[in-house]
Coordinates of C-alpha atoms in Angstrom, one line a residue:
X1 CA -21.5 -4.3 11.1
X2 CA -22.8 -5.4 14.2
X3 CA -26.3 -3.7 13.6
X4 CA -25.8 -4.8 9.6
X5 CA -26.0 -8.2 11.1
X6 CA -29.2 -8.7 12.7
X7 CA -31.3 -7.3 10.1
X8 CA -32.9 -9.8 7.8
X9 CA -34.8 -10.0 4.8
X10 CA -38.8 -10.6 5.2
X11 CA -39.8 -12.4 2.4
X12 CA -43.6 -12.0 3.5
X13 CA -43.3 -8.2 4.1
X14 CA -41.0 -7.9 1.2
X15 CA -38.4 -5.6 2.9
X16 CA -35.5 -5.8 5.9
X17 CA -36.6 -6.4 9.6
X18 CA -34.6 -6.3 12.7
X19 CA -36.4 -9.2 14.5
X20 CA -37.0 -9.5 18.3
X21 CA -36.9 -5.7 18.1
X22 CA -35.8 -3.6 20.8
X23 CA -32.4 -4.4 20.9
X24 CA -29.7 -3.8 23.8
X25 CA -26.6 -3.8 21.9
X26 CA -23.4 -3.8 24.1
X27 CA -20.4 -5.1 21.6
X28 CA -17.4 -4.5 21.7
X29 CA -13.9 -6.5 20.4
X30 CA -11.9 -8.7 23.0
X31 CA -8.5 -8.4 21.1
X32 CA -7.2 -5.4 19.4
X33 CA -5.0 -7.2 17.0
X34 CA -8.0 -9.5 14.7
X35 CA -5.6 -10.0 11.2
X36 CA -5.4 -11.9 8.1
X37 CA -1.9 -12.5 6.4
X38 CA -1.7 -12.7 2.9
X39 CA 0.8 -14.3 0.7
X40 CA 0.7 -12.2 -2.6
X41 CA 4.3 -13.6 -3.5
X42 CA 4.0 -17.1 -4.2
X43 CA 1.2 -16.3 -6.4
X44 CA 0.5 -12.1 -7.4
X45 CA -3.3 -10.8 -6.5
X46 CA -4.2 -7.9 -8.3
X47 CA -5.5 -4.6 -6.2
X48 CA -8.8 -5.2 -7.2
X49 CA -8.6 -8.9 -5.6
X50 CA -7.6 -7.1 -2.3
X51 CA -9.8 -4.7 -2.1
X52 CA -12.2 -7.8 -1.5
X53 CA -10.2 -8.8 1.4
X54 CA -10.4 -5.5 3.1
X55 CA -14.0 -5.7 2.0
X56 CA -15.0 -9.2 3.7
X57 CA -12.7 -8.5 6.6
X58 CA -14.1 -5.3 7.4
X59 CA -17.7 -7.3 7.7
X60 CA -16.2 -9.8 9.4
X61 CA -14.7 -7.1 11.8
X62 CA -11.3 -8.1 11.2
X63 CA -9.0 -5.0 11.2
X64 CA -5.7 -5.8 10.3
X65 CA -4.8 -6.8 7.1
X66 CA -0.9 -8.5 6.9
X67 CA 0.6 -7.9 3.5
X68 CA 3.4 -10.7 2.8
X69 CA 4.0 -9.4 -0.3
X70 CA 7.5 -10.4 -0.8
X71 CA 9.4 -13.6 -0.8
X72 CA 11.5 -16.1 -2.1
X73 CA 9.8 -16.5 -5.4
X74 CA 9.0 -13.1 -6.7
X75 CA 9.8 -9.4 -6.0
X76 CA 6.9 -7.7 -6.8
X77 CA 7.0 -4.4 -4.7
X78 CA 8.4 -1.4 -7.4
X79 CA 10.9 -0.2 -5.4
X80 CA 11.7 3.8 -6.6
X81 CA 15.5 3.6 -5.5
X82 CA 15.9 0.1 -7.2
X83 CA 13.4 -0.6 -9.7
X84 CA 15.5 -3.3 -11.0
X85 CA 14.6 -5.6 -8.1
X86 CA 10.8 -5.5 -9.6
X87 CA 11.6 -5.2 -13.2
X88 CA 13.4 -8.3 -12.9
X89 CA 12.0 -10.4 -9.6
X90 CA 8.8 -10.3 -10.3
X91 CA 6.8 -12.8 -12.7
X92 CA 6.2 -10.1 -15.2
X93 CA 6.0 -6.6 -15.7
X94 CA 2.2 -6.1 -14.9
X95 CA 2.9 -8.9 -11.6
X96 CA 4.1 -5.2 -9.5
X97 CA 2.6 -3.1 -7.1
X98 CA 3.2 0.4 -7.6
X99 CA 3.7 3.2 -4.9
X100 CA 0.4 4.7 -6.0
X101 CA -1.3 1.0 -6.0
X102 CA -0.3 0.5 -2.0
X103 CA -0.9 4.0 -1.2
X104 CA -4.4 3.6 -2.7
X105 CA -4.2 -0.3 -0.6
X106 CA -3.7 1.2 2.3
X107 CA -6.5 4.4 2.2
X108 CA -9.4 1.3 1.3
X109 CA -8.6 -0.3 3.9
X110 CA -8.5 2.4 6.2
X111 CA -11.9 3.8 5.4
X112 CA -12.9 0.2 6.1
X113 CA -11.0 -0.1 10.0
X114 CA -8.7 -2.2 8.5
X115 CA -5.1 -1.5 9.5
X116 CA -2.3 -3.0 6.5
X117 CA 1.1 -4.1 8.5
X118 CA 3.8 -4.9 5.5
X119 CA 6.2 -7.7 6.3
X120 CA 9.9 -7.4 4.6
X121 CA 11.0 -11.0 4.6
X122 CA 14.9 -11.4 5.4
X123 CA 17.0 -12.4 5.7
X124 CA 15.6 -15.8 4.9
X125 CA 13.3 -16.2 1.7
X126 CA 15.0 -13.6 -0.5
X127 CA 16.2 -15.3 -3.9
X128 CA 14.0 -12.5 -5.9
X129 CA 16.1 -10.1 -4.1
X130 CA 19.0 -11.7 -6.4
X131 CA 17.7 -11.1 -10.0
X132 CA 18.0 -7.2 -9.8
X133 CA 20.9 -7.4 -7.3
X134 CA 22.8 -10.7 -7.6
X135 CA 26.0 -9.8 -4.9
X136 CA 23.2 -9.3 -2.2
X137 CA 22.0 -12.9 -1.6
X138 CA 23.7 -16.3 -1.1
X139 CA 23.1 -19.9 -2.0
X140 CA 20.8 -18.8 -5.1
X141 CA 19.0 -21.7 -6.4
X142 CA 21.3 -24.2 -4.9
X143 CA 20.3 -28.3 -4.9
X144 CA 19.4 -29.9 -3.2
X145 CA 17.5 -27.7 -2.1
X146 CA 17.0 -29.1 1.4
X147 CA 20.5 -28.6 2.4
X148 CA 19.6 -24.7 1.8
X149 CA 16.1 -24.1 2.2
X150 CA 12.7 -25.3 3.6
X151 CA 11.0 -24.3 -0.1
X152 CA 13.0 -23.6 -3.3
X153 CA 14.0 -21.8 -4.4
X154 CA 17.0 -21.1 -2.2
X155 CA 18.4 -17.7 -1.5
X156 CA 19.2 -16.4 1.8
X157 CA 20.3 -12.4 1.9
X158 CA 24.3 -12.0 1.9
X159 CA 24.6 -10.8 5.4
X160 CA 28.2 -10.0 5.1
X161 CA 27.8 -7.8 2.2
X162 CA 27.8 -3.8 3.5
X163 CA 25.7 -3.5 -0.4
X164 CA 22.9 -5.9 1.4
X165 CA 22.6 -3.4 4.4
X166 CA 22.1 -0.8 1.8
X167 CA 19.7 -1.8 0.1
X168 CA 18.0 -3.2 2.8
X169 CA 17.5 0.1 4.9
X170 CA 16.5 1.8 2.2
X171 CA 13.4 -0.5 1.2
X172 CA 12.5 0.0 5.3
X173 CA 12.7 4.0 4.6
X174 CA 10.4 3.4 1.1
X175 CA 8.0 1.3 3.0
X176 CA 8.1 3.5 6.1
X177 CA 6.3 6.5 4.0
X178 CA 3.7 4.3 2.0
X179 CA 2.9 2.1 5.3
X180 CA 1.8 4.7 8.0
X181 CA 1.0 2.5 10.2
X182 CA 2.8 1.9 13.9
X183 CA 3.5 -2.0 13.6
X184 CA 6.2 -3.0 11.0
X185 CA 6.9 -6.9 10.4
X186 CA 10.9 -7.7 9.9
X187 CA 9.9 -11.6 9.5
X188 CA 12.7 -13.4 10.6
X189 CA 11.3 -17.3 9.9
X190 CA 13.3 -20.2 8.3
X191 CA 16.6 -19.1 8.3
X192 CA 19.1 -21.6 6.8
X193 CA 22.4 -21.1 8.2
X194 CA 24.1 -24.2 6.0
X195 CA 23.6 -21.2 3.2
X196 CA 25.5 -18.9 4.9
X197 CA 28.3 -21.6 5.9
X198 CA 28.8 -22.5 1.9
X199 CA 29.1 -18.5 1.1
X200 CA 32.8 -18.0 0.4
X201 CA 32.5 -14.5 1.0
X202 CA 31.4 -15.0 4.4
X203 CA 32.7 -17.8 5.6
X204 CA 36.1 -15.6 4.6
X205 CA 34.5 -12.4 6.7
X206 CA 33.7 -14.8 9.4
X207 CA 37.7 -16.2 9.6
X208 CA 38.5 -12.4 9.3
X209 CA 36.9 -11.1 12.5
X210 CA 36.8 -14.2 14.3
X211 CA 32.9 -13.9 14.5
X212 CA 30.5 -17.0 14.5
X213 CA 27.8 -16.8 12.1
X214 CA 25.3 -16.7 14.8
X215 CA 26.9 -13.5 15.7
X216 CA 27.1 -12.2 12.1
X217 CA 23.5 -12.9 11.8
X218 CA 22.2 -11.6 15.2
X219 CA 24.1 -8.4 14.3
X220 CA 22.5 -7.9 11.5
X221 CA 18.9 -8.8 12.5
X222 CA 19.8 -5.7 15.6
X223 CA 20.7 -3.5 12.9
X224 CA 17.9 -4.2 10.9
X225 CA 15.6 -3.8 13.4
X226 CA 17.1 -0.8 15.0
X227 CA 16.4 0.9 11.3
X228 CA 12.9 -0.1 11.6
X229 CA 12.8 1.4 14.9
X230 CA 14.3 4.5 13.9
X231 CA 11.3 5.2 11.5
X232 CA 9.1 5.4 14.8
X233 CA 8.0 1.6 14.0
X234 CA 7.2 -1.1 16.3
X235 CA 9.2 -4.0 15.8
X236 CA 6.9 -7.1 14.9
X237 CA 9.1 -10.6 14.1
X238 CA 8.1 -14.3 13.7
X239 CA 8.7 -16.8 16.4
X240 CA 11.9 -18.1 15.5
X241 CA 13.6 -15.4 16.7
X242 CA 13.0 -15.5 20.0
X243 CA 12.6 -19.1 20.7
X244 CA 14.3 -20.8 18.1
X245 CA 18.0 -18.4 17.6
X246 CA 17.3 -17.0 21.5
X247 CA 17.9 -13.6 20.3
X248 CA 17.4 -11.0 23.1
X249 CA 15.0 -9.0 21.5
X250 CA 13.7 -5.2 22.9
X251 CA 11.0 -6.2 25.2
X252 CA 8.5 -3.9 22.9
X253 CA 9.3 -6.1 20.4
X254 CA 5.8 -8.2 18.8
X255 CA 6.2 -11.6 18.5
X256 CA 4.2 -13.8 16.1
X257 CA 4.0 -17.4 17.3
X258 CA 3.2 -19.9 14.1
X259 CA 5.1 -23.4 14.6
X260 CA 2.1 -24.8 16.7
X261 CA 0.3 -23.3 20.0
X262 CA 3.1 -24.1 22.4
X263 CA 5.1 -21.4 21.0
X264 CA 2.7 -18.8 22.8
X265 CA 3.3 -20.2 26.2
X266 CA 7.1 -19.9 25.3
X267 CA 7.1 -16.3 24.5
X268 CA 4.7 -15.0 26.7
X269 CA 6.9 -16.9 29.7
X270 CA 9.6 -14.1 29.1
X271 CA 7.2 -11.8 29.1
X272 CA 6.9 -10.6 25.1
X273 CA 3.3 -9.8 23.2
X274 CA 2.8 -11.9 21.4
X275 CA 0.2 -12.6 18.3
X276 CA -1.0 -15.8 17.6
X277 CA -1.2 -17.8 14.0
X278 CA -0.9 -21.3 15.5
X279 CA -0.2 -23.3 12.2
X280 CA -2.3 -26.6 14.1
X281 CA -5.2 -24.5 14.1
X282 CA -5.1 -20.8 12.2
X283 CA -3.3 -21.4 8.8
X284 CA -5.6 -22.2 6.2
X285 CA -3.6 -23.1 3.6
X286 CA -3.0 -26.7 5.0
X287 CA -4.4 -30.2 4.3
X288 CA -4.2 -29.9 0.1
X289 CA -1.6 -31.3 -0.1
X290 CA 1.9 -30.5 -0.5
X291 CA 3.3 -29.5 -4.0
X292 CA 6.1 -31.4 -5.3
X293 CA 8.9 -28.5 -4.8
X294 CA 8.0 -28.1 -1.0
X295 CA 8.9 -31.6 0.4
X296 CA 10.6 -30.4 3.3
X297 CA 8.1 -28.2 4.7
X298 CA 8.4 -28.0 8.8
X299 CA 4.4 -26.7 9.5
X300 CA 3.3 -28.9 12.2
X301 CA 0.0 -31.2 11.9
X302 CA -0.7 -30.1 8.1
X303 CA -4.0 -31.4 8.1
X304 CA -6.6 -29.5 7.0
X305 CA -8.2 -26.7 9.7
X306 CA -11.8 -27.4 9.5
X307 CA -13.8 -24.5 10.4
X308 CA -15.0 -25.7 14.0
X309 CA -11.1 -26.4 15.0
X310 CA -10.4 -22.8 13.7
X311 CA -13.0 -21.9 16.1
X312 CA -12.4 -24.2 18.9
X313 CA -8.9 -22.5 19.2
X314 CA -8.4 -21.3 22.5
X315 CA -5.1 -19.1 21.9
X316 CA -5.0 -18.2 26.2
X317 CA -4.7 -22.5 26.9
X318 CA -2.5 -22.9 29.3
X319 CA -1.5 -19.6 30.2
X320 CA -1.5 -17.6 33.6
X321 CA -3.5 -14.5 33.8
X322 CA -0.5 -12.7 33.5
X323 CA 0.6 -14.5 30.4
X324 CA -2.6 -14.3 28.6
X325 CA -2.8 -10.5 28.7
X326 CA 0.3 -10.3 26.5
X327 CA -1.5 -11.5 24.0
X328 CA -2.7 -9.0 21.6
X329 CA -4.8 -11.4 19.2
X330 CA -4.2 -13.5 16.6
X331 CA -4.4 -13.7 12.9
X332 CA -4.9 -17.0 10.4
X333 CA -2.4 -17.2 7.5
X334 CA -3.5 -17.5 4.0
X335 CA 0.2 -18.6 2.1
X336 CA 0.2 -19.3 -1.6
X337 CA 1.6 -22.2 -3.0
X338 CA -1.8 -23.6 -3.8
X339 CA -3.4 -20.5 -4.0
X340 CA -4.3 -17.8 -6.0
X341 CA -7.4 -15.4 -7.3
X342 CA -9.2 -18.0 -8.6
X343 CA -9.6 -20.0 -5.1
X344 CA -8.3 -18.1 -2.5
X345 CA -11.4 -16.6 -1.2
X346 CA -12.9 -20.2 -0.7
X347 CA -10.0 -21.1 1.3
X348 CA -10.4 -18.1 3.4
X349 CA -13.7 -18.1 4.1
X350 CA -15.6 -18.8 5.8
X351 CA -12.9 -20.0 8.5
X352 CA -11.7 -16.6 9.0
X353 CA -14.8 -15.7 10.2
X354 CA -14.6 -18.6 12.9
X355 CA -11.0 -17.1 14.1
X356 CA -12.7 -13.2 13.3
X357 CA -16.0 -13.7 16.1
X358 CA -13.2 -15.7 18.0
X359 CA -10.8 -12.5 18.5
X360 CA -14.2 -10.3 18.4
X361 CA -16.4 -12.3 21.5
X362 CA -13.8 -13.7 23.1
X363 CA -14.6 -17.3 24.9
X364 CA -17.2 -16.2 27.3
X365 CA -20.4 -14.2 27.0
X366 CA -20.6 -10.6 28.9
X367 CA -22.4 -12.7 31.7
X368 CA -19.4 -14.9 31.8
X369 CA -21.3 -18.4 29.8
X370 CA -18.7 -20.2 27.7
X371 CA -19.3 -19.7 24.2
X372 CA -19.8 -23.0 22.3
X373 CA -18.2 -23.8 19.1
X374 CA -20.9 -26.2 18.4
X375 CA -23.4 -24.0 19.2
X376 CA -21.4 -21.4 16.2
X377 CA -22.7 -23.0 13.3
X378 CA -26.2 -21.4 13.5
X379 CA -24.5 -17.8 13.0
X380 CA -21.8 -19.0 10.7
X381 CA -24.4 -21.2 8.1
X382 CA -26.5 -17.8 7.7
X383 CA -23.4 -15.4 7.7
X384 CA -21.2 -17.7 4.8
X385 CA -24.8 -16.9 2.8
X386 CA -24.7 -13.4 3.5
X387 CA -21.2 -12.8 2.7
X388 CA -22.0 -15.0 -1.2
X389 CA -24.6 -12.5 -1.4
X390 CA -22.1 -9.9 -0.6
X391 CA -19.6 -11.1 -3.7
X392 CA -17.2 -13.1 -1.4
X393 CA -17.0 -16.5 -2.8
X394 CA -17.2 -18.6 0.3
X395 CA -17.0 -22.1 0.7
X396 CA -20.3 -24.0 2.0
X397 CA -20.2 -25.6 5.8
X398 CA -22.7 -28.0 4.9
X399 CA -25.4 -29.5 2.4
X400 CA -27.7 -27.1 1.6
X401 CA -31.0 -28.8 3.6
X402 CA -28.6 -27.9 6.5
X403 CA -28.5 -24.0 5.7
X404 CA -32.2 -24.1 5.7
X405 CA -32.8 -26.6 8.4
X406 CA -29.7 -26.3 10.8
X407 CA -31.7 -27.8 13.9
X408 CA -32.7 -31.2 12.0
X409 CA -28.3 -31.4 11.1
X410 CA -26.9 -30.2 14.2
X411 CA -27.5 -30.6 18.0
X412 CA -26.7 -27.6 19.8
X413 CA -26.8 -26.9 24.0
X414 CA -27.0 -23.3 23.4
X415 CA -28.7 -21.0 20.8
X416 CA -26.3 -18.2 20.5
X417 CA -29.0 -15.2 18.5
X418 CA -25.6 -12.4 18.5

């Protein structure tokens, strides 16, 4: 990719150049960890529609691909030991992904560099769960809604329930086998405990053992993640966790900071890695709007992430030297509400390419220059038309007479050429 992208089309010589020819080409990536989550849950993308997310994230080099495939409002994963938890909590029948589909998923995106982490979202989000296996999940479509959930519809898994554990641990072992990879997400986020409190069932477990539901619920996060751990995983979790239910947490354990920057400050202070999807600056779902059945949604500053604050991001602000090198890099979140395959890719890019040469180059240049943001729109103007001709359907930065004539639009210090 890097050599891909300095060669041009010469429309007098009528083939590709490599201009300003001999090049010196030392490049290499900053951050290890340079992701995209998904949301295929709130609205289902077919294979075909992520194999074009591999696709442009591999040009982009971006290489880790986080599949947020289940939630809340459908089940879609075809699980092999319950099959009823698809066949009946996902939208439809053809609205699945099979073990062959992911297994075929995961070997695109490997020939591509590009690594596929699978979140299992629980205990929070998890109504779907309830339509194949009803005893396993609490406060199931309960109003009003904001007593029981950020987002309906409500469910929360039964965390009392030895069935839920079950089940549970044997979705980690399925996913385990068709997810080789070392990271494994156990989510963690927007956890409702006014769900659990209106459970009979475990308010009576509770009273039984004399246990608070704090210590019901840490228990079974341990146990949960312990599983994971067990299958030779490495633990990855969403903030809340650790700075929100103050969970002592295995210090391996990754920690994805989302509910604004200051988060990474927080877990980096007691000394955790941490990967950064700063919802102020990296999700790109924000600033359309809200839809009706999500009043009560808790993303900070849900304006709309132009492309130059994406890239103006600076996820080591604030940090000491020591604090910065926990970081591992970052991803930006693509969630679904107002998405799906017919505008998702326009949503996505070209601002993940700000956040992708962000985790790529870092902030300074090998001779230690700051690298503008202004100065970025000269490589991302040409690269959004590149990655059209490519077949990724990505939104314009600017009026056209700006693609062809970026120096009459824009005042830059600083001609970045790589």
């Amino acid at each position: 990719e890097t050599l891909s992208q300095i060669v041009r089309w010469s429309p007098v010589h009528q083939t590709f150049v490599i201009p300003n020819a001999p090049w010196n080409i030392i490049d290499y990536p900053k951050y290890k960890h340079r992701g995209l989550l998904l949301d295929t849950s709130r609205h289902y993308y077919d294979v075909q529609d992520l194999h074009k997310v591999i696709d442009t994230m591999s040009w982009n080099k971006m290489n880790v691909f986080h599949w947020h495939f289940l939630d809340a409002t459908s089940f879609p994963y075809a699980s092999k030991a319950y099959p009823q938890l698809a066949n009946k909590g996902a939208y439809s029948p053809v609205h699945q992904y099979t073990n062959d589909d992911i297994r075929n998923l995961v070997q695109y995106a490997k020939e591509r560099g590009v690594r596929v982490i699978p979140e299992l979202e629980a205990p929070g989000h998890s109504t779907s769960w309830a339509y194949g296996i009803p005893e396993i999940v609490s406060c199931v479509n309960k109003v009003p809604y904001a007593g029981f959930t950020v987002q309906p519809p409500s469910g929360q898994l039964n965390i009392a329930n030895s069935k839920t554990k079950e089940v549970v641990n044997t979705i980690i072992d399925e996913l385990s086998e068709l997810f080789p990879d070392s990271w494994f997400h156990a989510s963690g986020d927007e956890v409702i405990m006014n769900c659990w409190t209106n459970d009979t069932q475990i308010v009576s477990y509770l009273a039984e053992r004399n246990m608070t539901i704090m210590e019901l619920f840490r228990s079974f996060v341990i146990d949960m993640q312990n599983h994971i751990r067990s299958r030779h995983k490495t633990v990855m979790v969403w903030q809340e966790m650790l700075l929100e239910y103050n969970f002592t947490l295995p210090t391996d354990t990754i920690v994805q900071i989302w509910i604004g920057s200051s988060g990474v400050k927080a877990a980096t202070q007691k000394g955790y890695k941490t990967v950064v999807s700063s919802s102020d600056y990296w999700y790109l779902d924000t600033g359309y709007g809200k839809p009706r059945s999500n009043p009560y949604s808790n993303v900070p500053g849900a304006g709309y992430n132009h492309w130059n604050r994406v890239y103006s991001y600076d996820i080591r602000a604030n940090l000491t030297e020591d604090e910065a090198n926990l970081i591992q890099g970052g991803e930006v979140c693509m969630w679904s509400e107002l998405a799906d395959r017919t505008n998702f890719e326009g949503k996505i890019w070209p601002r993940a390419a700000a956040a992708g040469e962000r985790l790529w180059s870092g902030y300074e240049t090998p001779t230690g220059e700051t690298i503008a943001s202004d100065d970025a729109i000269l490589r991302l103007l040409p690269w959004r038309e590149l990655m059209v001709l490519r077949g990724t359907m990505a939104s314009p930065l600017n009026q056209g007479f700006c693609t062809r004539n970026p120096l009459d639009c824009f005042q830059v210090e600083h001609i970045q050429t790589a």
